[in-house]
Short mmCIF file of N, CA and C in Angstrom, two decimals:
data_model
loop_
_atom_site.label_atom_id
_atom_site.label_comp_id
_atom_site.label_asym_id
_atom_site.label_seq_id
_atom_site.Cartn_x
_atom_site.Cartn_y
_atom_site.Cartn_z
N MET A 312 6.29 162.33 15.48
CA MET A 312 5.92 161.23 14.61
C MET A 312 6.57 159.93 15.07
N ALA A 313 7.80 160.02 15.53
CA ALA A 313 8.50 158.82 15.99
C ALA A 313 7.82 158.23 17.22
N GLU A 314 7.31 159.12 18.08
CA GLU A 314 6.63 158.64 19.28
C GLU A 314 5.36 157.87 18.92
N ALA A 315 4.64 158.37 17.93
CA ALA A 315 3.41 157.72 17.50
C ALA A 315 3.71 156.33 16.93
N LYS A 316 4.75 156.24 16.14
CA LYS A 316 5.13 154.94 15.55
C LYS A 316 5.55 153.98 16.65
N GLN A 317 6.34 154.47 17.60
CA GLN A 317 6.80 153.62 18.70
C GLN A 317 5.61 153.17 19.55
N LEU A 318 4.66 154.07 19.79
CA LEU A 318 3.47 153.71 20.56
C LEU A 318 2.65 152.65 19.83
N GLN A 319 2.54 152.79 18.53
CA GLN A 319 1.81 151.82 17.73
C GLN A 319 2.47 150.44 17.81
N ILE A 320 3.78 150.40 17.70
CA ILE A 320 4.53 149.14 17.77
C ILE A 320 4.39 148.50 19.15
N GLN A 321 4.61 149.30 20.18
CA GLN A 321 4.55 148.77 21.55
C GLN A 321 3.13 148.36 21.93
N SER A 322 2.13 149.08 21.44
CA SER A 322 0.74 148.71 21.71
C SER A 322 0.40 147.36 21.08
N GLY A 323 0.88 147.16 19.87
CA GLY A 323 0.67 145.87 19.20
C GLY A 323 1.33 144.74 19.96
N ALA A 324 2.54 145.00 20.45
CA ALA A 324 3.25 143.99 21.24
C ALA A 324 2.50 143.70 22.54
N LEU A 325 1.96 144.73 23.16
CA LEU A 325 1.20 144.56 24.40
C LEU A 325 -0.05 143.71 24.16
N LYS A 326 -0.74 143.99 23.08
CA LYS A 326 -1.93 143.22 22.73
C LYS A 326 -1.56 141.75 22.51
N ARG A 327 -0.48 141.51 21.78
CA ARG A 327 -0.04 140.15 21.49
C ARG A 327 0.37 139.41 22.76
N CYS A 328 1.14 140.07 23.63
CA CYS A 328 1.57 139.44 24.88
C CYS A 328 0.39 139.12 25.79
N THR A 329 -0.59 139.99 25.83
CA THR A 329 -1.77 139.75 26.65
C THR A 329 -2.52 138.53 26.14
N LYS A 330 -2.70 138.47 24.84
CA LYS A 330 -3.39 137.34 24.23
C LYS A 330 -2.61 136.04 24.46
N GLU A 331 -1.31 136.12 24.30
CA GLU A 331 -0.45 134.96 24.49
C GLU A 331 -0.52 134.45 25.94
N LEU A 332 -0.48 135.36 26.89
CA LEU A 332 -0.55 134.96 28.30
C LEU A 332 -1.87 134.26 28.60
N ARG A 333 -2.95 134.81 28.11
CA ARG A 333 -4.26 134.18 28.33
C ARG A 333 -4.31 132.77 27.72
N MET A 334 -3.73 132.64 26.54
CA MET A 334 -3.73 131.35 25.86
C MET A 334 -2.95 130.32 26.69
N TYR A 335 -1.78 130.69 27.18
CA TYR A 335 -0.98 129.74 27.96
C TYR A 335 -1.61 129.45 29.32
N MET A 336 -2.27 130.41 29.91
CA MET A 336 -2.98 130.16 31.17
C MET A 336 -4.11 129.15 30.95
N GLN A 337 -4.81 129.29 29.83
CA GLN A 337 -5.88 128.34 29.50
C GLN A 337 -5.28 126.96 29.23
N GLU A 338 -4.16 126.92 28.54
CA GLU A 338 -3.49 125.65 28.26
C GLU A 338 -3.10 124.94 29.56
N LYS A 339 -2.55 125.69 30.50
CA LYS A 339 -2.18 125.12 31.79
C LYS A 339 -3.40 124.56 32.51
N SER A 340 -4.47 125.30 32.48
CA SER A 340 -5.71 124.86 33.11
C SER A 340 -6.20 123.55 32.48
N ASN A 341 -6.13 123.47 31.17
CA ASN A 341 -6.54 122.25 30.47
C ASN A 341 -5.65 121.07 30.86
N TYR A 342 -4.34 121.31 30.93
CA TYR A 342 -3.40 120.25 31.33
C TYR A 342 -3.70 119.76 32.74
N LEU A 343 -3.98 120.68 33.64
CA LEU A 343 -4.28 120.28 35.03
C LEU A 343 -5.57 119.45 35.10
N GLU A 344 -6.54 119.86 34.31
CA GLU A 344 -7.79 119.12 34.28
C GLU A 344 -7.57 117.71 33.72
N GLU A 345 -6.78 117.61 32.66
CA GLU A 345 -6.47 116.30 32.08
C GLU A 345 -5.71 115.43 33.08
N MET A 346 -4.81 116.05 33.83
CA MET A 346 -4.04 115.28 34.80
C MET A 346 -4.94 114.72 35.90
N LYS A 347 -5.91 115.50 36.34
CA LYS A 347 -6.86 115.01 37.34
C LYS A 347 -7.60 113.78 36.82
N GLU A 348 -8.00 113.85 35.55
CA GLU A 348 -8.69 112.71 34.94
C GLU A 348 -7.78 111.50 34.87
N MET A 349 -6.50 111.73 34.54
CA MET A 349 -5.53 110.63 34.48
C MET A 349 -5.34 109.98 35.85
N GLU A 350 -5.28 110.80 36.87
CA GLU A 350 -5.08 110.28 38.22
C GLU A 350 -6.25 109.39 38.65
N GLN A 351 -7.43 109.65 38.14
CA GLN A 351 -8.61 108.88 38.51
C GLN A 351 -8.82 107.67 37.62
N SER A 352 -8.06 107.59 36.53
CA SER A 352 -8.25 106.47 35.60
C SER A 352 -7.54 105.21 36.10
N ASP A 353 -7.85 104.12 35.45
CA ASP A 353 -7.22 102.84 35.80
C ASP A 353 -6.32 102.35 34.68
N ALA A 354 -5.78 103.25 33.90
CA ALA A 354 -4.93 102.88 32.77
C ALA A 354 -3.64 102.21 33.25
N ALA A 355 -3.15 101.28 32.44
CA ALA A 355 -1.95 100.53 32.81
C ALA A 355 -0.72 101.44 32.86
N ASP A 356 -0.64 102.39 31.96
CA ASP A 356 0.52 103.29 31.92
C ASP A 356 0.20 104.65 32.56
N LYS A 357 -0.61 104.61 33.57
CA LYS A 357 -1.08 105.82 34.26
C LYS A 357 0.07 106.66 34.78
N ASN A 358 1.04 106.04 35.44
CA ASN A 358 2.17 106.78 36.02
C ASN A 358 2.99 107.49 34.95
N HIS A 359 3.19 106.80 33.82
CA HIS A 359 3.94 107.42 32.73
C HIS A 359 3.17 108.61 32.15
N GLN A 360 1.87 108.45 31.97
CA GLN A 360 1.05 109.53 31.44
C GLN A 360 1.06 110.74 32.37
N ILE A 361 0.96 110.49 33.66
CA ILE A 361 0.97 111.59 34.64
C ILE A 361 2.32 112.30 34.62
N LYS A 362 3.40 111.51 34.52
CA LYS A 362 4.75 112.11 34.47
C LYS A 362 4.87 113.02 33.25
N LYS A 363 4.43 112.56 32.11
CA LYS A 363 4.49 113.36 30.88
C LYS A 363 3.61 114.61 30.99
N GLN A 364 2.47 114.45 31.64
CA GLN A 364 1.57 115.59 31.82
C GLN A 364 2.21 116.63 32.73
N ARG A 365 2.88 116.19 33.78
CA ARG A 365 3.59 117.12 34.67
C ARG A 365 4.68 117.87 33.92
N GLU A 366 5.38 117.17 33.04
CA GLU A 366 6.42 117.82 32.23
C GLU A 366 5.80 118.91 31.34
N ALA A 367 4.67 118.60 30.74
CA ALA A 367 3.98 119.59 29.89
C ALA A 367 3.54 120.79 30.72
N ILE A 368 3.05 120.54 31.92
CA ILE A 368 2.63 121.63 32.81
C ILE A 368 3.82 122.49 33.20
N ASN A 369 4.94 121.86 33.52
CA ASN A 369 6.15 122.60 33.89
C ASN A 369 6.66 123.46 32.73
N GLU A 370 6.62 122.91 31.53
CA GLU A 370 7.04 123.69 30.35
C GLU A 370 6.11 124.88 30.14
N THR A 371 4.83 124.65 30.30
CA THR A 371 3.86 125.73 30.12
C THR A 371 4.07 126.81 31.18
N GLU A 372 4.36 126.41 32.42
CA GLU A 372 4.61 127.39 33.47
C GLU A 372 5.85 128.23 33.17
N ALA A 373 6.88 127.60 32.58
CA ALA A 373 8.09 128.35 32.21
C ALA A 373 7.77 129.38 31.12
N VAL A 374 6.96 128.97 30.16
CA VAL A 374 6.57 129.90 29.09
C VAL A 374 5.72 131.03 29.66
N ILE A 375 4.82 130.69 30.58
CA ILE A 375 3.97 131.71 31.20
C ILE A 375 4.84 132.75 31.90
N GLN A 376 5.85 132.31 32.61
CA GLN A 376 6.74 133.25 33.31
C GLN A 376 7.46 134.16 32.32
N ASP A 377 7.92 133.59 31.21
CA ASP A 377 8.60 134.39 30.19
C ASP A 377 7.64 135.41 29.57
N VAL A 378 6.45 134.97 29.22
CA VAL A 378 5.47 135.87 28.61
C VAL A 378 5.07 136.96 29.60
N ARG A 379 4.91 136.57 30.86
CA ARG A 379 4.53 137.55 31.89
C ARG A 379 5.62 138.63 32.02
N ASN A 380 6.88 138.22 31.99
CA ASN A 380 7.98 139.20 32.08
C ASN A 380 7.97 140.15 30.88
N ARG A 381 7.75 139.59 29.68
CA ARG A 381 7.67 140.44 28.49
C ARG A 381 6.46 141.37 28.57
N LEU A 382 5.36 140.86 29.08
CA LEU A 382 4.14 141.66 29.21
C LEU A 382 4.37 142.84 30.15
N VAL A 383 5.01 142.59 31.27
CA VAL A 383 5.29 143.67 32.23
C VAL A 383 6.18 144.73 31.60
N GLY A 384 7.22 144.31 30.90
CA GLY A 384 8.11 145.27 30.24
C GLY A 384 7.40 146.09 29.18
N THR A 385 6.59 145.43 28.39
CA THR A 385 5.85 146.12 27.34
C THR A 385 4.79 147.04 27.93
N PHE A 386 4.13 146.57 28.99
CA PHE A 386 3.13 147.38 29.68
C PHE A 386 3.76 148.68 30.17
N ASP A 387 4.90 148.57 30.84
CA ASP A 387 5.59 149.76 31.35
C ASP A 387 6.01 150.69 30.22
N SER A 388 6.46 150.11 29.12
CA SER A 388 6.89 150.90 27.97
C SER A 388 5.72 151.69 27.37
N VAL A 389 4.59 151.04 27.20
CA VAL A 389 3.41 151.72 26.63
C VAL A 389 2.93 152.81 27.58
N LYS A 390 2.89 152.49 28.86
CA LYS A 390 2.44 153.47 29.84
C LYS A 390 3.34 154.71 29.81
N GLU A 391 4.64 154.47 29.75
CA GLU A 391 5.60 155.57 29.73
C GLU A 391 5.47 156.38 28.43
N LEU A 392 5.29 155.69 27.31
CA LEU A 392 5.13 156.40 26.04
C LEU A 392 3.89 157.29 26.06
N ILE A 393 2.81 156.79 26.63
CA ILE A 393 1.59 157.60 26.70
C ILE A 393 1.80 158.81 27.59
N GLN A 394 2.42 158.61 28.74
CA GLN A 394 2.63 159.71 29.68
C GLN A 394 3.59 160.76 29.13
N ASN A 395 4.66 160.32 28.49
CA ASN A 395 5.69 161.25 28.05
C ASN A 395 5.38 161.95 26.74
N SER A 396 4.54 161.35 25.92
CA SER A 396 4.35 161.95 24.60
C SER A 396 2.89 162.15 24.23
N GLU A 397 2.01 162.17 25.20
CA GLU A 397 0.58 162.32 24.92
C GLU A 397 0.31 163.64 24.18
N GLN A 398 1.02 164.68 24.55
CA GLN A 398 0.80 165.98 23.92
C GLN A 398 1.34 166.01 22.49
N GLU A 399 2.36 165.19 22.22
CA GLU A 399 3.00 165.21 20.91
C GLU A 399 2.30 164.32 19.89
N ILE A 400 1.52 163.37 20.36
CA ILE A 400 0.85 162.45 19.44
C ILE A 400 -0.51 163.03 19.07
N ASP A 401 -0.69 163.25 17.77
CA ASP A 401 -1.92 163.86 17.28
C ASP A 401 -3.05 162.85 17.12
N ASP A 402 -2.73 161.59 17.06
CA ASP A 402 -3.71 160.54 16.79
C ASP A 402 -4.37 160.10 18.09
N ASP A 403 -5.53 160.70 18.39
CA ASP A 403 -6.27 160.35 19.61
C ASP A 403 -6.71 158.89 19.61
N GLU A 404 -7.04 158.39 18.44
CA GLU A 404 -7.48 157.00 18.34
C GLU A 404 -6.35 156.04 18.74
N LEU A 405 -5.13 156.35 18.34
CA LEU A 405 -3.98 155.54 18.71
C LEU A 405 -3.78 155.53 20.22
N VAL A 406 -3.89 156.68 20.85
CA VAL A 406 -3.73 156.79 22.30
C VAL A 406 -4.85 156.02 23.01
N GLN A 407 -6.08 156.16 22.53
CA GLN A 407 -7.20 155.44 23.14
C GLN A 407 -7.03 153.92 22.98
N THR A 408 -6.57 153.50 21.82
CA THR A 408 -6.33 152.08 21.60
C THR A 408 -5.26 151.57 22.55
N ALA A 409 -4.19 152.34 22.69
CA ALA A 409 -3.11 151.95 23.60
C ALA A 409 -3.62 151.86 25.03
N ARG A 410 -4.45 152.80 25.42
CA ARG A 410 -5.02 152.77 26.78
C ARG A 410 -5.92 151.55 26.98
N SER A 411 -6.68 151.21 25.96
CA SER A 411 -7.55 150.03 26.08
C SER A 411 -6.71 148.76 26.21
N TYR A 412 -5.58 148.70 25.53
CA TYR A 412 -4.69 147.54 25.67
C TYR A 412 -4.07 147.51 27.07
N LEU A 413 -3.77 148.68 27.61
CA LEU A 413 -3.25 148.73 28.98
C LEU A 413 -4.29 148.21 29.97
N ASN A 414 -5.53 148.66 29.81
CA ASN A 414 -6.60 148.20 30.69
C ASN A 414 -6.83 146.70 30.56
N ASP A 415 -6.74 146.21 29.34
CA ASP A 415 -6.94 144.79 29.08
C ASP A 415 -5.81 143.96 29.71
N ALA A 416 -4.61 144.50 29.69
CA ALA A 416 -3.44 143.77 30.23
C ALA A 416 -3.44 143.75 31.75
N GLU A 417 -4.06 144.74 32.36
CA GLU A 417 -4.11 144.78 33.83
C GLU A 417 -4.94 143.64 34.32
#
């Protein structure tokens, strides 16, 4: 029973980390696109805007690295839980859900 609860918790964390990583990757992409537009503009404070945009991109990259590290750890944990306790967990739906989150995270 403890394995099932742990698998449920870790699967939820894996799903959240995967979603979070995708969100920050999209945010970075948006920032880069905005920066390209800024570089092509003729605004008076163009250099300041680009500098601030680079700072935002750098912050987002730092968060992406942190989320990626948490995702890898959670991924390994879920994979190990499935391998070590598949026979002990009676809830096939829970195992299938965890596997789908693993596939989604890859």
